[in-house]
Amino acid sequence: MKTGIISKVAGPLVIADGMRDANMFDVVRVSEKRLIGEIIEMHGERASIQVYEETSGLGPGEKVESTGAPLSVELGPGLIGAIYDGIQRPLNEIMKVAGTNLTRGVDVPSLDHGKKWKFTPCVKAGDKVRSGDVLGTVQETAAVLHKILVPNKVGGTVTKINEGEFTIDEIVAEVDGNEIKMFTTWPVRVGRPYKKKLSPDILLTTGQRPIDTLFPLAKGGVAAVPGPFGSGKTVVQHQLAKWAAADIIVYIGCGERGNEMTDVLNEFPELKDPRTGNSLMERTVLIANTSDMPVAAREASIYTGITIAEYFRDMGYTVALMADSTSRWAEALREMSGRLEEMPGEEGYPAYLGSRLAQFYERAGRVIVNGTEDTEGALSVIGAVSPPGGDISEPVSQATLRIVKVFWGLDANLAYKRHFPAINWLTSYSLYTDQLEGWFKENAAEDFMELRGRLMALLQDEAELEEIVNLVGMDALSAGDRLKLETARSIREDFLHQNAFDPTDTYTSLKKQVLMMRAILSFYDKSNDALDGGADIEMLVNIPVRERIGRYKYEPENKIDEEFESIQTQLDLEIADVLKRSED
């Protein structure tokens, strides 16, 4: 039977007896309040259930009823611009039903089943289709054309297709006797199928200089942003949401503080989408799961988010998913594991922490999606990690680093110096760099990797020279080393420091990034030659053109070529002048 009786309640964990016909991961309704839960363990007739709502007041003897279906999300028109909780309940609709105080057991459909959408067919009766083909489209927002796909495991001949305005419950097409509506459901723990995974060899441009140039992320790649409180994780994710070359943004606030999530909910509708000039919410789905919501729902929010992201990837879109932060999800896993009395792993986290994180991140990728045509879709995942005290040697950070290919390590010292984004160039890395080399040569500059390598080498040399300066002072350095230090300072302050709130500096095209690198390295090379010719180091590092090189990042995109040429001319004149004065 599918109805059981509660025998034990321990926080978000409920144990129910008599559930012999239920299955693992079935969704259940707990007690008369009909709280939503999910079976996470079965021992004979005894089921362990994690409840996604507050369990206070529950007690033994109350009824538990299995729905017989796994935890699933509704996918269809109406997702874009929505704000959901961890189990895909629309918060705006809940407020209409329950007011500002969220009551338990509220059951509101995830999508609006009463709203009519204009459906435009892309196929006609008699056409052959297969799973993943586009049947028709719905213009969901100005920025998003929602494609209605042939559902998984359905294919054949289109026997009927309608045009006009329909609700998502009405039938818009029939394929070999299968009636197709504009929405579908999908179990969140199962990745959506695709034809083939592609190599991550295309850059996901973000317009953020430290990311695009030094630690690039490929389309369909995975990145981690660990950092202590106040180091700018949320601003980095906002910048990526706004500027990354993605068609759809899915933002998961997983166990975040209520005020941080409120900031996101207030800011995203007001952020101007640089592509369309309209609100950024016109291509965004928000999942708000705050730290005061039930702990178990954090896991659901992560899976809900990535399933929605895969759905848009299957339409051939480039999707960027921001998870802020996966540490809170890991804490929820630790609590549930403790309640289940499992053998603890390192620092009390469950032994399967690494495999759970891997299952989440491996759903990213650039793929050929299902369908007759070879359409490409990409899902990139950027996970923020909040290690206690910023210590990345703790288990969640370490398990994440074993999985992801890009590590943008945020540094409290840089944040304290107001250097943002506070990505530490000595500890961060990207394992996509070699695969992206060809792309950079073709789309940025022939010598892009060489320029990048020289920048990294100068920053590395600076770190070593700083140690000498701290021990014996600046006077102990040779003129060449002084020049290295000055050039590295220029790289840090003029290139790596980027103001997210300045209208020009907030986004830098790849072309401008290349010219900025050339300007800084040109100063270094010409000054080095001048030193060999007997120039004075003090005069070289104080030439006026250096200020223009520093201000170059505030130059509008339409003037960058002209300004670059002007800087080069001035640089040549001033270095020649220094050489002349040094001889005198």
Coordinates of C-alpha atoms in Angstrom, one line a residue:
M1 CA 0.0 0.0 0.0
K2 CA 1.1 3.6 -0.6
T3 CA -0.2 5.0 2.7
G4 CA 2.0 4.7 5.8
I5 CA 2.1 5.9 9.4
I6 CA 4.7 8.2 10.9
S7 CA 6.8 6.4 13.5
K8 CA 9.5 9.0 14.2
V9 CA 10.1 12.7 13.5
A10 CA 13.7 14.1 13.7
G11 CA 13.8 17.7 12.3
P12 CA 13.4 17.5 8.5
L13 CA 13.6 13.7 8.6
V14 CA 10.4 11.7 9.0
I15 CA 10.4 7.9 9.3
A16 CA 7.2 6.2 8.2
D17 CA 6.1 2.5 8.5
G18 CA 3.9 0.5 6.1
M19 CA 5.2 2.0 2.9
R20 CA 5.9 -1.3 1.1
D21 CA 4.5 -0.2 -2.3
A22 CA 6.4 3.1 -2.4
N23 CA 9.7 3.6 -4.3
M24 CA 12.9 5.5 -3.7
F25 CA 12.6 9.2 -4.5
D26 CA 8.8 9.1 -4.6
V27 CA 7.2 12.4 -3.5
V28 CA 5.0 11.9 -0.5
R29 CA 2.4 14.1 1.3
V30 CA 3.0 14.1 5.1
S31 CA 0.1 14.4 7.6
E32 CA -3.2 16.3 7.2
K33 CA -1.2 19.4 6.5
R34 CA 0.0 17.7 3.3
L35 CA 3.7 18.7 3.6
I36 CA 5.8 17.8 0.6
G37 CA 8.6 15.2 1.2
E38 CA 10.7 12.8 -0.8
I39 CA 11.7 9.2 0.1
I40 CA 15.5 9.0 0.4
E41 CA 15.9 5.5 2.0
M42 CA 13.9 2.3 2.1
H43 CA 14.3 -0.6 4.5
G44 CA 11.6 -3.1 3.8
E45 CA 8.3 -1.3 4.6
R46 CA 10.1 1.5 6.5
A47 CA 10.7 4.7 4.5
S48 CA 13.0 7.6 5.5
I49 CA 11.5 10.8 4.1
Q50 CA 13.2 14.2 3.9
V51 CA 10.5 16.9 4.2
Y52 CA 10.8 20.1 2.3
E53 CA 8.7 22.1 4.8
E54 CA 8.8 22.9 8.5
T55 CA 8.0 19.7 10.5
S56 CA 7.3 21.2 13.9
G57 CA 4.0 19.9 15.4
L58 CA 4.2 16.5 13.5
G59 CA 4.1 13.4 15.6
P60 CA 3.9 9.6 15.4
G61 CA 0.6 8.1 14.2
E62 CA 0.0 10.7 11.5
K63 CA -0.6 9.6 7.9
V64 CA 1.9 9.6 5.0
E65 CA 0.7 9.2 1.5
S66 CA 2.9 8.5 -1.6
T67 CA 2.1 10.1 -4.9
G68 CA 3.9 7.3 -6.7
A69 CA 5.9 9.8 -8.8
P70 CA 9.4 11.2 -8.4
L71 CA 10.1 14.9 -7.6
S72 CA 9.5 16.6 -10.9
V73 CA 9.3 20.1 -12.4
E74 CA 6.8 21.6 -14.8
L75 CA 8.6 22.8 -18.0
G76 CA 6.8 25.1 -20.4
P77 CA 5.9 28.7 -21.2
G78 CA 5.9 30.9 -18.1
L79 CA 9.2 29.9 -16.6
I80 CA 11.1 33.0 -17.7
G81 CA 10.8 35.8 -15.2
A82 CA 9.4 33.5 -12.5
I83 CA 10.6 33.4 -8.9
Y84 CA 10.4 29.9 -7.4
D85 CA 11.2 28.4 -4.1
G86 CA 13.4 25.2 -3.9
I87 CA 10.5 22.9 -5.0
Q88 CA 9.3 25.1 -7.9
R89 CA 6.4 26.7 -6.2
P90 CA 5.9 30.3 -7.6
L91 CA 6.5 32.7 -4.7
N92 CA 4.3 35.4 -6.3
E93 CA 1.4 33.1 -6.6
I94 CA 1.8 31.7 -3.1
M95 CA 1.7 35.3 -1.8
K96 CA -1.7 35.8 -3.5
V97 CA -3.0 32.7 -1.8
A98 CA -1.4 32.8 1.6
G99 CA -0.4 36.4 2.1
T100 CA 3.1 37.5 3.2
N101 CA 3.3 34.7 5.8
L102 CA 4.2 31.5 4.0
T103 CA 1.9 28.7 5.4
R104 CA 2.8 25.0 5.2
G105 CA 1.3 22.7 2.7
V106 CA 0.4 25.4 0.2
D107 CA -0.1 23.7 -3.2
V108 CA 0.2 26.1 -6.1
P109 CA 0.9 25.0 -9.7
S110 CA 4.4 25.9 -10.9
L111 CA 3.2 27.3 -14.2
D112 CA 0.1 29.5 -14.9
H113 CA -2.4 27.0 -16.3
G114 CA -5.0 29.7 -17.1
K115 CA -2.9 32.0 -19.2
K116 CA -3.2 31.8 -23.0
W117 CA 0.0 31.7 -25.2
K118 CA 0.2 32.3 -28.9
F119 CA 1.5 29.1 -30.5
T120 CA 3.1 29.3 -33.9
P121 CA 3.6 25.8 -35.6
C122 CA 7.0 25.0 -37.2
V123 CA 5.8 21.8 -38.8
K124 CA 2.7 20.7 -40.7
A125 CA 0.5 17.6 -40.6
G126 CA 2.2 14.7 -42.4
D127 CA 5.8 15.7 -41.4
K128 CA 8.0 13.2 -39.7
V129 CA 9.4 14.3 -36.4
R130 CA 11.5 12.7 -33.6
S131 CA 12.1 13.4 -30.0
G132 CA 13.7 16.9 -29.5
D133 CA 12.4 18.4 -32.8
V134 CA 10.7 21.8 -32.6
L135 CA 6.9 21.6 -33.1
G136 CA 6.2 25.3 -32.7
T137 CA 7.2 28.4 -30.9
V138 CA 5.8 30.8 -28.3
Q139 CA 7.2 34.3 -27.9
E140 CA 7.5 34.2 -24.1
T141 CA 9.3 37.6 -23.6
A142 CA 11.0 40.0 -26.0
A143 CA 14.3 38.2 -25.4
V144 CA 13.2 34.6 -25.4
L145 CA 11.5 32.5 -28.1
H146 CA 10.2 29.5 -26.3
K147 CA 10.4 26.3 -28.4
I148 CA 7.9 23.6 -27.9
L149 CA 9.7 20.3 -28.5
V150 CA 8.6 16.8 -29.3
P151 CA 8.7 15.1 -25.8
N152 CA 11.3 12.4 -25.0
K153 CA 10.5 8.9 -26.4
V154 CA 7.9 10.3 -28.8
G155 CA 8.3 10.4 -32.6
G156 CA 6.6 9.6 -35.8
T157 CA 4.2 11.4 -38.1
V158 CA 2.5 14.7 -37.2
T159 CA -1.2 13.8 -37.5
K160 CA -2.6 17.2 -36.3
I161 CA -1.2 20.6 -35.4
N162 CA -3.0 23.7 -34.3
E163 CA -2.3 27.4 -34.5
G164 CA -3.6 30.1 -32.2
E165 CA -3.8 30.9 -28.5
F166 CA -3.9 28.1 -26.0
T167 CA -3.4 27.4 -22.4
I168 CA -0.6 25.0 -21.5
D169 CA -3.2 22.3 -20.8
E170 CA -4.7 22.4 -24.3
I171 CA -3.5 20.0 -27.0
V172 CA -1.5 21.7 -29.7
A173 CA -0.3 18.7 -31.7
E174 CA -0.7 15.0 -32.2
V175 CA 2.2 12.7 -33.2
D176 CA 1.2 9.1 -34.0
G177 CA -1.6 9.2 -31.5
N178 CA 0.4 11.0 -28.8
E179 CA -1.3 14.2 -27.7
I180 CA 1.2 17.0 -27.0
K181 CA 0.6 20.0 -24.8
M182 CA 2.8 23.0 -24.4
F183 CA 4.2 21.8 -21.1
T184 CA 5.9 18.7 -19.8
T185 CA 7.2 17.4 -16.5
W186 CA 10.6 16.0 -15.8
P187 CA 12.1 14.2 -12.7
V188 CA 14.8 16.6 -11.3
R189 CA 17.3 13.9 -10.4
V190 CA 17.5 12.6 -14.0
G191 CA 19.6 14.5 -16.5
R192 CA 17.8 15.3 -19.8
P193 CA 19.2 13.2 -22.7
Y194 CA 21.2 14.6 -25.7
K195 CA 22.9 13.2 -28.8
K196 CA 26.5 14.0 -28.1
K197 CA 28.8 16.0 -25.8
L198 CA 31.2 18.3 -27.5
S199 CA 34.7 19.5 -26.6
P200 CA 34.8 22.7 -24.5
D201 CA 36.7 24.7 -27.1
I202 CA 34.6 27.9 -27.4
L203 CA 35.1 30.8 -25.0
L204 CA 32.1 31.9 -22.9
T205 CA 32.9 35.6 -23.1
T206 CA 32.0 37.5 -20.0
G207 CA 33.6 41.0 -20.6
Q208 CA 35.5 40.6 -17.2
R209 CA 39.2 41.0 -17.9
P210 CA 40.6 38.7 -15.2
I211 CA 38.3 36.0 -16.3
D212 CA 38.4 36.2 -20.1
T213 CA 42.1 36.8 -20.4
L214 CA 43.7 35.0 -17.4
F215 CA 41.2 32.3 -16.3
P216 CA 38.8 31.7 -19.2
L217 CA 35.6 29.6 -18.9
A218 CA 34.6 27.5 -21.9
K219 CA 31.0 27.3 -23.1
G220 CA 29.5 24.3 -21.3
G221 CA 32.2 24.6 -18.7
V222 CA 32.1 24.4 -14.9
A223 CA 33.7 27.0 -12.6
A224 CA 33.9 27.5 -8.8
V225 CA 34.1 30.8 -7.1
P226 CA 35.2 30.2 -3.5
G227 CA 35.8 33.1 -1.2
P228 CA 35.2 34.4 2.4
F229 CA 32.3 36.7 3.4
G230 CA 32.6 40.1 1.7
S231 CA 35.0 39.1 -1.0
G232 CA 32.6 39.8 -3.8
K233 CA 31.1 36.3 -4.8
T234 CA 27.7 37.8 -5.4
V235 CA 28.9 40.7 -7.4
V236 CA 31.0 38.4 -9.6
Q237 CA 27.9 36.2 -10.2
H238 CA 25.7 39.3 -11.0
Q239 CA 28.4 40.5 -13.5
L240 CA 28.4 37.1 -15.2
A241 CA 24.6 37.0 -15.2
K242 CA 24.5 40.4 -16.9
W243 CA 27.4 40.2 -19.3
A244 CA 28.2 36.5 -20.1
A245 CA 27.4 35.5 -23.7
A246 CA 24.4 33.4 -22.5
D247 CA 20.8 33.5 -23.8
I248 CA 19.2 32.3 -20.5
I249 CA 20.3 32.8 -16.9
V250 CA 19.2 30.5 -14.1
Y251 CA 20.1 31.9 -10.7
I252 CA 19.8 29.6 -7.6
G253 CA 20.0 31.2 -4.2
C254 CA 20.7 28.1 -2.2
G255 CA 20.5 28.7 1.5
E256 CA 21.6 32.3 1.1
R257 CA 20.8 34.9 3.7
G258 CA 17.4 36.5 3.3
N259 CA 18.8 40.0 2.7
E260 CA 21.2 38.8 0.0
M261 CA 18.3 37.0 -1.8
T262 CA 16.2 40.1 -1.4
D263 CA 18.9 42.2 -3.1
V264 CA 18.9 39.8 -6.0
L265 CA 15.1 39.9 -6.3
N266 CA 15.2 43.7 -6.2
E267 CA 18.2 44.2 -8.5
F268 CA 17.6 41.7 -11.3
P269 CA 14.3 43.2 -12.4
E270 CA 16.0 46.6 -12.5
L271 CA 19.2 45.5 -14.2
K272 CA 19.2 46.5 -17.8
D273 CA 19.9 43.6 -20.2
P274 CA 22.7 44.9 -22.4
R275 CA 21.4 42.8 -25.3
T276 CA 17.8 44.1 -25.4
G277 CA 17.8 47.2 -23.2
N278 CA 14.9 45.7 -21.2
S279 CA 14.9 44.1 -17.8
L280 CA 17.3 41.3 -17.2
M281 CA 14.4 39.2 -15.8
E282 CA 13.2 38.8 -19.4
R283 CA 15.8 36.0 -19.8
T284 CA 16.2 34.9 -16.2
V285 CA 14.7 32.2 -13.9
L286 CA 15.2 32.8 -10.2
I287 CA 15.1 30.1 -7.5
A288 CA 15.0 31.6 -4.0
N289 CA 15.9 29.3 -1.2
T290 CA 16.9 31.3 1.9
S291 CA 18.8 30.0 4.9
D292 CA 15.6 30.2 7.1
M293 CA 13.7 27.9 4.7
P294 CA 13.7 24.2 5.6
V295 CA 17.2 22.7 5.2
A296 CA 16.2 19.7 3.0
A297 CA 14.8 22.0 0.3
R298 CA 18.3 23.2 -0.5
E299 CA 19.0 19.9 -2.3
A300 CA 15.8 20.2 -4.3
S301 CA 16.6 23.8 -5.3
I302 CA 19.9 22.7 -6.9
Y303 CA 18.3 19.9 -8.9
T304 CA 15.2 22.1 -9.8
G305 CA 17.6 24.8 -11.2
I306 CA 19.7 22.5 -13.3
T307 CA 16.7 20.7 -14.8
I308 CA 15.2 24.0 -15.9
A309 CA 18.6 25.0 -17.3
E310 CA 18.8 21.7 -19.3
Y311 CA 15.3 22.3 -20.7
F312 CA 16.4 25.6 -22.3
R313 CA 19.7 24.0 -23.4
D314 CA 17.6 21.5 -25.3
M315 CA 16.1 24.3 -27.3
G316 CA 19.6 25.1 -28.6
Y317 CA 20.2 28.0 -26.2
T318 CA 23.4 28.9 -24.3
V319 CA 22.4 28.8 -20.6
A320 CA 24.5 30.0 -17.6
L321 CA 23.5 28.6 -14.2
M322 CA 24.7 30.4 -11.1
A323 CA 24.5 28.4 -7.8
D324 CA 25.1 30.6 -4.7
S325 CA 26.2 28.7 -2.8
T326 CA 26.9 25.0 -2.9
S327 CA 28.4 25.0 0.6
R328 CA 24.9 25.6 2.0
W329 CA 23.6 22.5 0.1
A330 CA 26.6 20.5 1.5
E331 CA 25.6 21.6 5.0
A332 CA 22.1 20.3 4.4
L333 CA 23.5 17.0 3.2
R334 CA 25.6 16.8 6.4
E335 CA 22.5 17.5 8.5
M336 CA 20.4 14.8 6.8
S337 CA 23.2 12.3 6.9
G338 CA 23.5 12.9 10.7
R339 CA 19.8 12.4 11.1
L340 CA 20.0 9.1 9.2
E341 CA 22.9 8.1 11.5
E342 CA 25.2 7.4 8.6
M343 CA 28.9 7.0 9.0
P344 CA 30.4 10.5 8.8
G345 CA 33.2 11.5 6.5
E346 CA 35.6 14.3 6.9
E347 CA 34.4 17.1 9.2
G348 CA 31.1 15.4 9.5
Y349 CA 30.1 15.6 5.9
P350 CA 28.7 12.4 4.3
A351 CA 31.2 10.1 2.6
Y352 CA 29.2 10.6 -0.7
L353 CA 29.6 14.4 -0.7
G354 CA 32.0 14.3 -3.7
S355 CA 29.8 12.1 -5.8
R356 CA 26.7 14.2 -5.2
L357 CA 28.6 17.4 -6.2
A358 CA 29.9 15.6 -9.3
Q359 CA 26.4 14.4 -10.3
F360 CA 25.4 18.1 -10.3
Y361 CA 28.3 19.5 -12.1
E362 CA 28.5 16.8 -14.8
R363 CA 25.1 17.9 -16.1
A364 CA 26.9 20.9 -17.6
G365 CA 28.3 20.7 -21.1
R366 CA 28.2 21.9 -24.7
V367 CA 26.1 19.3 -26.5
I368 CA 24.3 18.3 -29.8
V369 CA 20.7 18.2 -28.6
N370 CA 18.2 15.6 -29.6
G371 CA 16.3 16.1 -32.8
T372 CA 16.6 15.6 -36.6
E373 CA 18.9 18.6 -37.0
D374 CA 22.3 18.8 -35.2
T375 CA 21.5 21.8 -33.0
E376 CA 24.0 22.9 -30.5
G377 CA 23.1 23.9 -26.9
A378 CA 25.3 24.7 -23.9
L379 CA 24.9 24.7 -20.2
S380 CA 27.7 26.4 -18.1
V381 CA 27.6 26.1 -14.3
I382 CA 29.2 28.6 -12.0
G383 CA 29.1 27.5 -8.4
A384 CA 29.9 29.8 -5.5
V385 CA 31.5 28.1 -2.5
S386 CA 31.5 29.8 1.0
P387 CA 34.2 28.1 3.0
P388 CA 34.1 29.0 6.7
G389 CA 36.7 31.7 7.3
G390 CA 37.7 31.5 3.7
D391 CA 39.7 28.3 4.3
I392 CA 39.6 26.3 1.0
S393 CA 41.2 23.3 2.6
E394 CA 37.8 22.3 3.9
P395 CA 36.0 19.3 2.3
V396 CA 33.4 21.1 0.2
S397 CA 36.0 23.4 -1.5
Q398 CA 38.3 20.4 -2.1
A399 CA 35.6 18.1 -3.4
T400 CA 34.5 21.0 -5.8
L401 CA 38.0 21.6 -7.0
R402 CA 38.4 17.9 -7.9
I403 CA 35.4 18.3 -10.3
V404 CA 35.5 21.8 -11.8
K405 CA 38.0 23.0 -14.4
V406 CA 38.1 26.7 -13.5
F407 CA 38.9 28.1 -10.0
W408 CA 38.4 31.8 -9.4
G409 CA 39.8 32.1 -5.9
L410 CA 38.5 35.3 -4.2
D411 CA 41.0 36.8 -1.8
A412 CA 40.0 38.7 1.4
N413 CA 43.2 40.8 1.3
L414 CA 42.4 42.0 -2.2
A415 CA 38.8 42.8 -1.2
Y416 CA 40.2 44.7 1.8
K417 CA 42.4 46.8 -0.5
R418 CA 39.2 47.5 -2.6
H419 CA 40.7 45.5 -5.6
F420 CA 37.6 44.0 -7.4
P421 CA 37.0 41.5 -8.8
A422 CA 39.2 40.1 -5.9
I423 CA 40.3 37.1 -8.0
N424 CA 43.8 36.1 -6.8
W425 CA 46.0 35.7 -9.9
L426 CA 48.5 33.5 -8.1
T427 CA 46.1 30.8 -6.8
S428 CA 43.4 30.8 -9.5
Y429 CA 43.6 28.7 -12.6
S430 CA 41.7 27.5 -15.7
L431 CA 42.2 24.1 -17.3
Y432 CA 40.4 25.1 -20.4
T433 CA 43.2 27.4 -21.6
D434 CA 44.9 24.9 -23.9
Q435 CA 41.7 23.9 -25.5
L436 CA 40.8 27.5 -26.1
E437 CA 44.1 28.4 -27.7
G438 CA 42.9 27.9 -31.2
W439 CA 39.7 29.9 -30.5
F440 CA 41.7 32.8 -29.1
K441 CA 44.0 32.8 -32.2
E442 CA 41.1 33.0 -34.5
N443 CA 38.8 35.3 -32.6
A444 CA 41.0 37.6 -30.5
A445 CA 44.6 37.8 -31.7
E446 CA 47.2 35.6 -33.3
D447 CA 49.5 36.2 -30.3
F448 CA 46.9 36.2 -27.6
M449 CA 48.3 33.3 -25.6
E450 CA 51.8 34.8 -25.8
L451 CA 50.5 38.1 -24.4
R452 CA 48.6 36.3 -21.7
G453 CA 51.7 34.2 -20.8
R454 CA 53.8 37.3 -20.5
L455 CA 51.3 39.0 -18.1
M456 CA 51.2 35.9 -15.9
A457 CA 55.0 35.7 -15.8
L458 CA 55.3 39.4 -14.8
L459 CA 52.8 38.9 -12.0
Q460 CA 54.6 35.8 -10.8
D461 CA 58.0 37.6 -10.9
E462 CA 56.4 40.5 -8.9
A463 CA 55.4 38.1 -6.1
E464 CA 59.0 36.8 -5.8
L465 CA 60.5 40.4 -6.0
E466 CA 58.0 41.6 -3.3
E467 CA 59.6 39.1 -0.9
I468 CA 63.1 40.5 -1.6
V469 CA 61.8 44.1 -1.2
N470 CA 60.2 43.2 2.2
L471 CA 63.5 41.8 3.4
V472 CA 66.1 44.2 2.1
G473 CA 64.2 47.2 0.6
M474 CA 63.6 48.6 -2.9
D475 CA 67.2 49.9 -3.2
A476 CA 68.6 46.3 -3.4
L477 CA 66.8 45.8 -6.8
S478 CA 68.3 46.3 -10.2
A479 CA 66.8 48.7 -12.6
G480 CA 65.3 45.8 -14.6
D481 CA 63.6 44.4 -11.6
R482 CA 62.3 47.8 -10.6
L483 CA 60.8 48.0 -14.1
K484 CA 59.2 44.6 -13.7
L485 CA 57.6 45.7 -10.4
E486 CA 56.2 48.9 -12.0
T487 CA 54.8 46.9 -15.0
A488 CA 53.2 44.3 -12.7
R489 CA 51.6 47.2 -10.7
S490 CA 50.2 48.5 -14.0
I491 CA 48.8 45.0 -14.8
R492 CA 47.1 44.8 -11.4
E493 CA 45.7 48.3 -11.2
D494 CA 45.0 49.1 -14.8
F495 CA 44.1 45.7 -16.3
L496 CA 42.9 43.3 -13.5
H497 CA 41.1 45.9 -11.5
Q498 CA 37.6 46.4 -13.1
N499 CA 34.8 48.6 -11.8
A500 CA 31.5 46.8 -12.0
F501 CA 29.6 50.1 -11.5
D502 CA 31.3 52.2 -14.1
P503 CA 29.3 52.2 -17.4
T504 CA 32.4 51.8 -19.6
D505 CA 34.6 49.6 -17.4
T506 CA 31.9 47.1 -16.4
Y507 CA 32.3 45.3 -19.8
T508 CA 35.5 45.0 -21.9
S509 CA 35.4 43.5 -25.4
L510 CA 38.1 40.9 -26.2
K511 CA 39.6 43.3 -28.8
K512 CA 40.0 46.0 -26.1
Q513 CA 41.5 43.5 -23.7
V514 CA 44.1 42.6 -26.3
L515 CA 44.9 46.3 -26.9
M516 CA 45.2 46.9 -23.1
M517 CA 47.7 44.1 -22.8
R518 CA 49.7 45.4 -25.8
A519 CA 49.8 48.9 -24.3
I520 CA 51.2 47.7 -21.0
L521 CA 53.7 45.3 -22.5
S522 CA 54.7 47.9 -25.1
F523 CA 55.7 50.2 -22.2
Y524 CA 57.7 47.3 -20.6
D525 CA 59.5 46.3 -23.8
K526 CA 60.4 49.9 -24.9
S527 CA 61.5 50.8 -21.4
N528 CA 63.7 47.7 -21.2
D529 CA 65.4 48.7 -24.4
A530 CA 65.9 52.2 -23.1
L531 CA 67.5 50.8 -19.9
D532 CA 70.0 48.9 -22.1
G533 CA 70.7 52.3 -23.8
G534 CA 71.5 53.8 -20.4
A535 CA 68.2 55.5 -19.5
D536 CA 67.4 56.4 -15.9
I537 CA 64.8 54.1 -14.3
E538 CA 63.3 56.9 -12.2
M539 CA 62.6 59.0 -15.2
L540 CA 61.2 56.0 -17.1
V541 CA 58.6 54.9 -14.5
N542 CA 57.4 58.5 -14.2
I543 CA 56.7 59.3 -17.9
P544 CA 53.3 61.0 -18.3
V545 CA 52.0 58.5 -20.9
R546 CA 51.6 55.9 -18.1
E547 CA 48.6 57.7 -16.8
R548 CA 47.0 57.5 -20.3
I549 CA 47.7 53.7 -20.3
G550 CA 45.9 53.5 -16.9
R551 CA 42.9 55.5 -18.1
Y552 CA 42.6 53.5 -21.3
K553 CA 40.1 51.1 -19.7
Y554 CA 37.6 54.0 -19.5
E555 CA 37.9 54.7 -23.2
P556 CA 34.6 53.9 -25.2
E557 CA 34.7 51.0 -27.5
N558 CA 34.4 53.2 -30.7
K559 CA 37.6 55.1 -29.8
I560 CA 39.9 52.3 -28.7
D561 CA 42.0 52.0 -31.9
E562 CA 42.6 55.8 -32.3
E563 CA 43.5 56.1 -28.6
F564 CA 45.9 53.1 -28.8
E565 CA 47.8 54.6 -31.7
S566 CA 48.0 57.9 -29.9
I567 CA 49.4 56.2 -26.8
Q568 CA 52.0 54.4 -28.8
T569 CA 53.2 57.6 -30.5
Q570 CA 53.4 59.4 -27.2
L571 CA 55.2 56.5 -25.6
D572 CA 57.9 56.5 -28.3
L573 CA 58.4 60.3 -28.0
E574 CA 58.7 60.2 -24.2
I575 CA 61.1 57.3 -24.1
A576 CA 63.3 59.0 -26.7
D577 CA 63.2 62.1 -24.5
V578 CA 64.2 60.1 -21.4
L579 CA 67.2 58.6 -23.3
K580 CA 68.3 62.0 -24.5
R581 CA 68.1 63.5 -21.0
S582 CA 69.9 60.5 -19.5
E583 CA 72.8 61.0 -21.9
D584 CA 73.0 64.7 -21.0

